Coordinates of C-alpha atoms in Angstrom, one line a residue:
M230 CA -13.2 -43.5 -10.9
A231 CA -10.2 -42.4 -9.9
S232 CA -10.0 -40.3 -12.7
G233 CA -13.3 -37.9 -11.4
A234 CA -11.9 -38.4 -7.9
G235 CA -8.5 -36.8 -9.2
S236 CA -10.9 -34.4 -10.8
V237 CA -12.4 -33.5 -7.9
M238 CA -9.6 -32.8 -6.0
G239 CA -8.1 -30.5 -8.6
R240 CA -11.7 -28.2 -8.6
F241 CA -10.5 -28.0 -4.8
Q242 CA -7.2 -27.0 -4.5
Y243 CA -7.5 -24.7 -7.3
R244 CA -10.3 -23.4 -5.3
R245 CA -8.6 -23.3 -2.1
S246 CA -5.5 -21.4 -4.4
Y247 CA -8.1 -18.7 -5.5
R248 CA -9.3 -18.1 -1.5
L249 CA -5.7 -17.4 -0.8
L250 CA -5.1 -15.8 -3.3
L251 CA -7.6 -12.8 -2.6
L252 CA -7.2 -13.6 1.4
V253 CA -3.2 -12.1 0.1
L254 CA -4.5 -9.4 -1.7
A255 CA -6.8 -8.3 1.1
G256 CA -3.9 -8.2 3.0
L257 CA -2.2 -6.4 0.9
L258 CA -4.9 -3.9 0.4
L259 CA -4.2 -3.2 3.8
L260 CA -0.4 -2.7 3.7
S261 CA -1.0 -0.6 0.8
A262 CA -3.3 1.7 2.8
G263 CA -1.2 1.9 5.5
F264 CA 2.0 2.7 3.6
A265 CA -0.2 5.4 1.5
V266 CA -1.5 7.2 4.1
T267 CA 2.0 8.0 6.1
A268 CA 3.5 8.5 2.6
G269 CA 3.4 12.7 1.3
P270 CA 5.5 15.7 1.4
V271 CA 5.1 15.6 5.3
P272 CA 5.8 12.0 6.0
I273 CA 4.5 10.5 9.2
P274 CA 5.5 7.3 10.8
M275 CA 2.6 4.3 10.1
E276 CA 2.4 3.8 14.3
T277 CA 1.1 7.6 14.2
A278 CA -1.5 7.0 11.3
W279 CA -2.9 3.9 13.0
K280 CA -3.4 5.4 16.8
V281 CA -5.3 8.5 14.4
A282 CA -7.7 5.7 12.9
L283 CA -8.4 4.2 16.1
H284 CA -8.6 7.5 18.1
K285 CA -11.4 8.4 15.9
A286 CA -13.1 5.0 16.2
F287 CA -12.2 4.5 19.8
P288 CA -11.9 8.2 21.7
D289 CA -11.3 6.5 24.9
W290 CA -8.7 3.1 24.0
I291 CA -6.1 5.7 22.9
E292 CA -5.0 8.5 24.3
M293 CA -3.6 11.8 21.2
N294 CA 0.1 12.7 21.9
W295 CA 0.1 14.0 18.4
S296 CA -0.6 17.8 16.7
Q297 CA -3.9 18.8 15.3
G298 CA -2.4 19.5 12.3
R299 CA -0.9 15.9 12.0
D300 CA -4.3 15.0 13.2
R301 CA -6.0 16.5 9.5
I302 CA -3.5 15.6 7.5
I303 CA -4.1 11.9 8.6
W304 CA -7.8 12.1 9.3
D305 CA -9.1 14.5 7.1
L306 CA -6.7 14.2 3.8
R307 CA -5.1 10.7 3.3
F308 CA -7.0 8.1 4.7
P309 CA -10.2 9.7 2.4
R310 CA -7.9 9.8 -0.8
V311 CA -6.5 6.5 0.1
I312 CA -10.2 5.1 0.2
L313 CA -11.5 7.2 -2.7
G314 CA -8.6 5.9 -4.7
F315 CA -9.2 2.3 -3.8
L316 CA -13.0 2.8 -5.2
V317 CA -11.4 4.1 -8.6
G318 CA -9.0 1.4 -9.1
A319 CA -11.8 -0.9 -8.4
G320 CA -14.4 0.3 -10.1
L321 CA -12.7 1.2 -13.2
S322 CA -10.9 -2.6 -13.2
V323 CA -14.4 -4.0 -12.8
V324 CA -16.0 -1.9 -15.4
G325 CA -13.5 -2.5 -17.8
S326 CA -13.9 -6.5 -17.6
A327 CA -17.4 -6.2 -17.6
L328 CA -17.4 -4.2 -20.8
Q329 CA -14.7 -6.5 -22.1
A330 CA -17.1 -9.4 -21.8
A331 CA -20.0 -7.5 -22.9
T332 CA -18.9 -6.4 -26.7
R333 CA -15.9 -9.6 -26.4
N334 CA -13.8 -6.8 -27.3
P335 CA -10.2 -6.9 -25.4
L336 CA -9.9 -3.6 -26.3
A337 CA -13.0 -2.3 -24.6
D338 CA -13.2 0.2 -21.3
P339 CA -15.4 3.0 -20.4
Y340 CA -13.6 5.6 -22.5
L341 CA -14.5 3.4 -25.4
F342 CA -18.3 3.7 -25.5
G343 CA -18.0 7.3 -24.5
V344 CA -19.0 7.0 -20.8
S345 CA -16.5 8.5 -19.8
S346 CA -16.3 11.7 -22.5
G347 CA -20.1 11.9 -21.3
A348 CA -19.3 12.4 -17.9
A349 CA -16.6 14.8 -18.3
L350 CA -19.0 16.8 -20.1
G351 CA -21.5 17.0 -17.4
A352 CA -18.6 17.8 -15.0
V353 CA -17.1 20.6 -17.1
A354 CA -20.8 21.7 -17.9
V355 CA -21.2 22.5 -13.8
I356 CA -17.1 23.5 -13.5
V357 CA -17.3 26.2 -16.0
H358 CA -21.3 27.3 -16.5
L359 CA -23.6 25.9 -14.1
G360 CA -22.0 26.5 -10.7
D361 CA -23.0 24.2 -8.0
F362 CA -26.7 24.0 -8.7
A363 CA -27.3 20.9 -6.1
G364 CA -24.4 21.7 -3.7
I365 CA -21.7 19.0 -3.0
Y366 CA -24.0 16.9 -5.0
S367 CA -23.5 19.0 -8.2
L368 CA -20.7 16.9 -9.9
P369 CA -21.6 13.7 -9.2
I370 CA -25.3 14.4 -10.8
A371 CA -24.4 16.3 -13.6
A372 CA -21.5 14.0 -14.7
F373 CA -23.9 10.6 -14.2
L374 CA -26.6 12.8 -16.5
G375 CA -23.6 12.7 -18.9
A376 CA -22.7 9.4 -18.7
L377 CA -26.9 8.6 -19.3
L378 CA -26.6 10.9 -22.3
S379 CA -23.6 9.3 -23.8
L380 CA -25.7 5.9 -23.3
A381 CA -28.8 7.3 -24.8
L382 CA -26.8 8.5 -27.9
L383 CA -25.0 4.6 -27.9
L384 CA -28.1 2.5 -28.0
G385 CA -29.7 5.5 -30.5
L386 CA -26.8 4.8 -33.0
T387 CA -27.5 1.1 -33.0
Q388 CA -31.3 0.1 -31.7
R389 CA -32.1 0.1 -35.7
Q390 CA -30.3 -3.5 -35.5
R391 CA -32.0 -6.7 -34.6
T392 CA -29.3 -7.4 -32.1
L393 CA -26.2 -5.3 -30.6
A394 CA -23.4 -6.6 -32.8
P395 CA -20.3 -6.1 -30.7
E396 CA -18.3 -4.3 -33.9
R397 CA -20.9 -1.8 -34.3
L398 CA -21.2 -1.1 -30.7
V399 CA -17.6 0.2 -30.7
L400 CA -17.5 1.9 -33.7
A401 CA -20.6 3.5 -32.1
G402 CA -19.0 4.3 -28.5
V403 CA -15.7 5.4 -30.8
A404 CA -18.3 8.2 -32.5
V405 CA -20.0 9.2 -29.5
S406 CA -17.0 9.4 -27.3
F407 CA -15.8 11.9 -29.7
A408 CA -18.7 13.7 -30.1
L409 CA -18.8 14.6 -26.2
M410 CA -15.5 15.4 -26.0
A411 CA -15.9 18.2 -28.7
G412 CA -18.4 19.4 -26.9
T413 CA -16.9 19.3 -23.5
N414 CA -13.8 21.5 -25.4
F415 CA -16.7 23.8 -26.8
L416 CA -17.6 24.6 -23.6
I417 CA -14.1 24.9 -22.0
F418 CA -13.4 27.5 -24.8
L419 CA -16.6 29.6 -24.3
G420 CA -15.4 29.7 -20.6
D421 CA -13.6 31.9 -18.4
Q422 CA -9.9 30.8 -19.0
R423 CA -9.5 30.7 -15.2
A424 CA -11.7 28.0 -14.8
A425 CA -10.4 26.2 -17.8
H426 CA -7.5 26.2 -16.1
S427 CA -9.0 24.3 -13.3
V428 CA -11.3 21.8 -15.6
V429 CA -8.0 20.6 -17.5
F430 CA -6.5 20.2 -14.4
W431 CA -9.5 18.0 -13.1
M432 CA -9.4 16.1 -16.6
L433 CA -6.0 14.7 -16.3
G434 CA -7.1 12.9 -13.4
G435 CA -6.2 12.9 -9.0
L436 CA -7.9 11.9 -6.1
G437 CA -7.7 15.6 -4.2
L438 CA -11.8 16.2 -4.1
A439 CA -11.6 13.1 -1.5
R440 CA -13.5 14.3 1.1
W441 CA -15.7 11.8 3.8
D442 CA -18.9 13.5 3.7
Q443 CA -18.6 12.3 0.0
L444 CA -17.3 9.3 -0.2
W445 CA -20.1 7.6 0.3
I446 CA -21.4 8.2 -3.1
P447 CA -18.7 6.4 -4.5
A448 CA -18.8 3.5 -2.3
A449 CA -22.2 3.2 -3.2
A450 CA -22.2 3.1 -6.6
V451 CA -18.7 0.9 -7.0
F452 CA -20.0 -1.9 -4.3
G453 CA -23.3 -2.0 -5.8
G454 CA -22.1 -1.9 -9.0
I455 CA -19.7 -4.8 -8.3
A456 CA -22.4 -6.8 -6.9
W457 CA -24.8 -6.8 -9.1
L458 CA -22.3 -7.6 -12.0
Y459 CA -20.8 -10.9 -9.9
L460 CA -24.2 -11.9 -9.7
Q461 CA -23.9 -12.1 -13.6
G462 CA -20.9 -13.9 -13.6
H463 CA -22.6 -16.9 -15.8
R464 CA -24.0 -14.7 -18.0
M465 CA -20.9 -12.6 -19.0
N466 CA -19.3 -15.8 -19.1
A467 CA -22.0 -17.0 -22.0
L468 CA -21.9 -13.7 -23.7
L469 CA -17.8 -14.4 -24.2
M470 CA -19.0 -18.2 -25.6
G471 CA -21.0 -16.0 -28.6
E472 CA -24.6 -14.4 -28.9
E473 CA -25.8 -18.0 -30.2
T474 CA -24.7 -20.2 -27.1
A475 CA -25.5 -17.0 -25.2
V476 CA -29.0 -17.3 -26.4
S477 CA -29.4 -21.0 -26.0
L478 CA -28.6 -20.7 -22.7
G479 CA -31.7 -18.4 -22.3
V480 CA -29.9 -14.9 -21.8
D481 CA -31.9 -12.2 -24.0
V482 CA -28.5 -10.8 -25.2
N483 CA -30.0 -7.2 -26.5
R484 CA -31.7 -6.4 -22.9
F485 CA -28.8 -8.2 -20.9
R486 CA -26.3 -5.9 -22.9
I487 CA -28.0 -2.6 -22.1
S488 CA -28.3 -3.5 -18.5
L489 CA -24.6 -4.1 -18.1
F490 CA -24.0 -0.5 -19.7
V491 CA -26.5 1.1 -17.8
V492 CA -24.6 -0.1 -14.4
C493 CA -21.1 0.8 -16.0
A494 CA -22.5 4.1 -17.4
L495 CA -23.6 4.9 -13.6
M496 CA -20.1 3.4 -12.2
A497 CA -18.0 5.3 -14.6
G498 CA -20.3 8.7 -14.2
V499 CA -19.7 8.7 -10.7
L500 CA -16.0 8.0 -10.6
V501 CA -14.9 10.5 -12.9
A502 CA -16.7 13.3 -11.4
L503 CA -14.7 12.9 -8.1
T504 CA -11.5 12.5 -10.1
G505 CA -11.2 13.4 -13.7
A506 CA -9.9 11.4 -16.9
I507 CA -8.2 8.6 -15.1
G508 CA -7.3 6.1 -18.5
F509 CA -5.7 2.9 -18.5
V510 CA -7.1 1.4 -15.7
G511 CA -10.2 -0.5 -16.9
L512 CA -8.0 -1.5 -19.7
M513 CA -4.7 -2.7 -18.3
V514 CA -5.9 -4.3 -15.0
P515 CA -8.4 -7.1 -16.3
H516 CA -5.4 -8.0 -18.7
I517 CA -3.2 -8.7 -16.0
V518 CA -5.7 -10.5 -13.8
R519 CA -6.5 -13.0 -16.7
M520 CA -3.2 -14.3 -16.7
V521 CA -3.7 -15.2 -13.1
V522 CA -7.2 -16.4 -12.3
G523 CA -8.3 -17.0 -15.9
G524 CA -11.7 -15.7 -18.2
D525 CA -14.2 -16.7 -15.6
N526 CA -15.7 -13.6 -14.4
R527 CA -16.8 -15.1 -11.4
R528 CA -13.8 -14.9 -10.4
L529 CA -12.1 -12.5 -12.7
L530 CA -14.2 -9.6 -10.8
P531 CA -13.4 -9.9 -6.8
A532 CA -9.7 -10.4 -8.1
C533 CA -10.0 -7.6 -10.3
A534 CA -11.5 -4.8 -7.8
L535 CA -8.8 -5.9 -5.3
I536 CA -6.0 -5.9 -8.1
G537 CA -7.6 -2.8 -9.3
G538 CA -7.9 -0.9 -5.8
I539 CA -4.7 -1.9 -4.8
F540 CA -2.9 -0.4 -8.1
L541 CA -4.5 2.7 -8.2
V542 CA -3.7 3.1 -4.5
W543 CA -0.3 2.7 -5.1
V544 CA -0.2 5.1 -8.3
D545 CA -1.9 7.7 -6.2
V546 CA 1.6 7.8 -3.8
L547 CA 3.9 7.8 -6.9
A548 CA 1.6 10.8 -7.9
R549 CA 2.6 12.7 -4.2
V550 CA 6.0 11.8 -3.9
T551 CA 7.8 12.1 -7.6
L552 CA 7.7 16.0 -8.0
A553 CA 6.6 16.9 -3.8
P554 CA 5.4 19.2 -2.7
Q555 CA 4.0 19.4 -6.2
E556 CA 1.5 16.8 -6.8
L557 CA 1.4 14.9 -10.2
P558 CA -1.9 14.8 -12.2
I559 CA -2.8 10.7 -12.0
G560 CA -3.6 10.2 -15.2
I561 CA 0.0 11.0 -16.2
I562 CA 0.9 8.0 -14.6
T563 CA -1.6 5.2 -15.8
A564 CA -1.2 6.5 -19.1
A565 CA 2.8 6.2 -19.0
L566 CA 2.6 2.7 -17.1
G567 CA -0.4 1.5 -19.3
S568 CA 1.4 2.4 -22.6
V569 CA 4.5 0.7 -21.5
F570 CA 2.8 -2.6 -20.2
F571 CA 0.8 -2.8 -23.8
M572 CA 4.0 -2.5 -25.4
W573 CA 5.3 -5.2 -23.4
M574 CA 2.3 -7.3 -24.5
M575 CA 3.4 -6.9 -28.1
R576 CA 6.8 -7.6 -27.9
R577 CA 5.4 -11.1 -26.4
G578 CA 2.8 -11.5 -28.9
N579 CA -0.5 -11.7 -27.6

């Protein structure tokens, strides 16, 4: 009896600690966003930044005593950029965590299965050859179609098997990724050299395309995708225990894996279209978060979203201030940090 009561108390304290962790992370996110809005080639006091935000929400409450230039820098440039940075970090981290669970492969991320390569192929086709065929939505649409193409190729390579074995998925994903990357490079080679320069800079990753009228697209993809994946947390936990265990628990493994890949392709495709290739976030953040909250996906996914979002907000700050007034591509910083992290992991023997 005493043991049972102790177990209940232990679970209660564990849940309370987890909720406290989420609250702390939410507070850190707000502080990080506040600092990120003020940082850049033109430093702006944090008080002014939040006054601008409150003035936009409640124009009659806050008197405007700052210049139009600062107003535009804060509201039109930095706030959308910080929000997009959070969405990209949260989305890529959750996608990486979901793919690692679906394949039981700790090295799985959006790049390993060709999703990002497919999205890049669609985006490059628009930038270099097709132009804005659907206005501001051309890039997201093309990137999403490219991500779906990678998914179709992946499933085409694996459908002859009775089961979607994780090892075969990884090998097929690597093949699809290289094939689509070859197609992307071919399109760049055929295109105008000035456009090719823009494409190369875009592929290095950045948040320069952040705009208020486009933010609803990644927000819908990320929040909708995270909500769906969170509801599937118990099924992903079953997959982590092995396919036979998952089947015994009532999970249709093949159908569930396909559903996971479609949702992850949607999220990654939209994010890559707006920001280019930002690597290592979907690979590194889930490993860090597992050290803190464990492997239960129902706890892992919300924490991944918050920590991944905070991480990319700070990476964007580094990108803006390291070589100011020039902006360093975010993909360079995430690749450098990711490589250092995995070297550290290897030295620890993990």
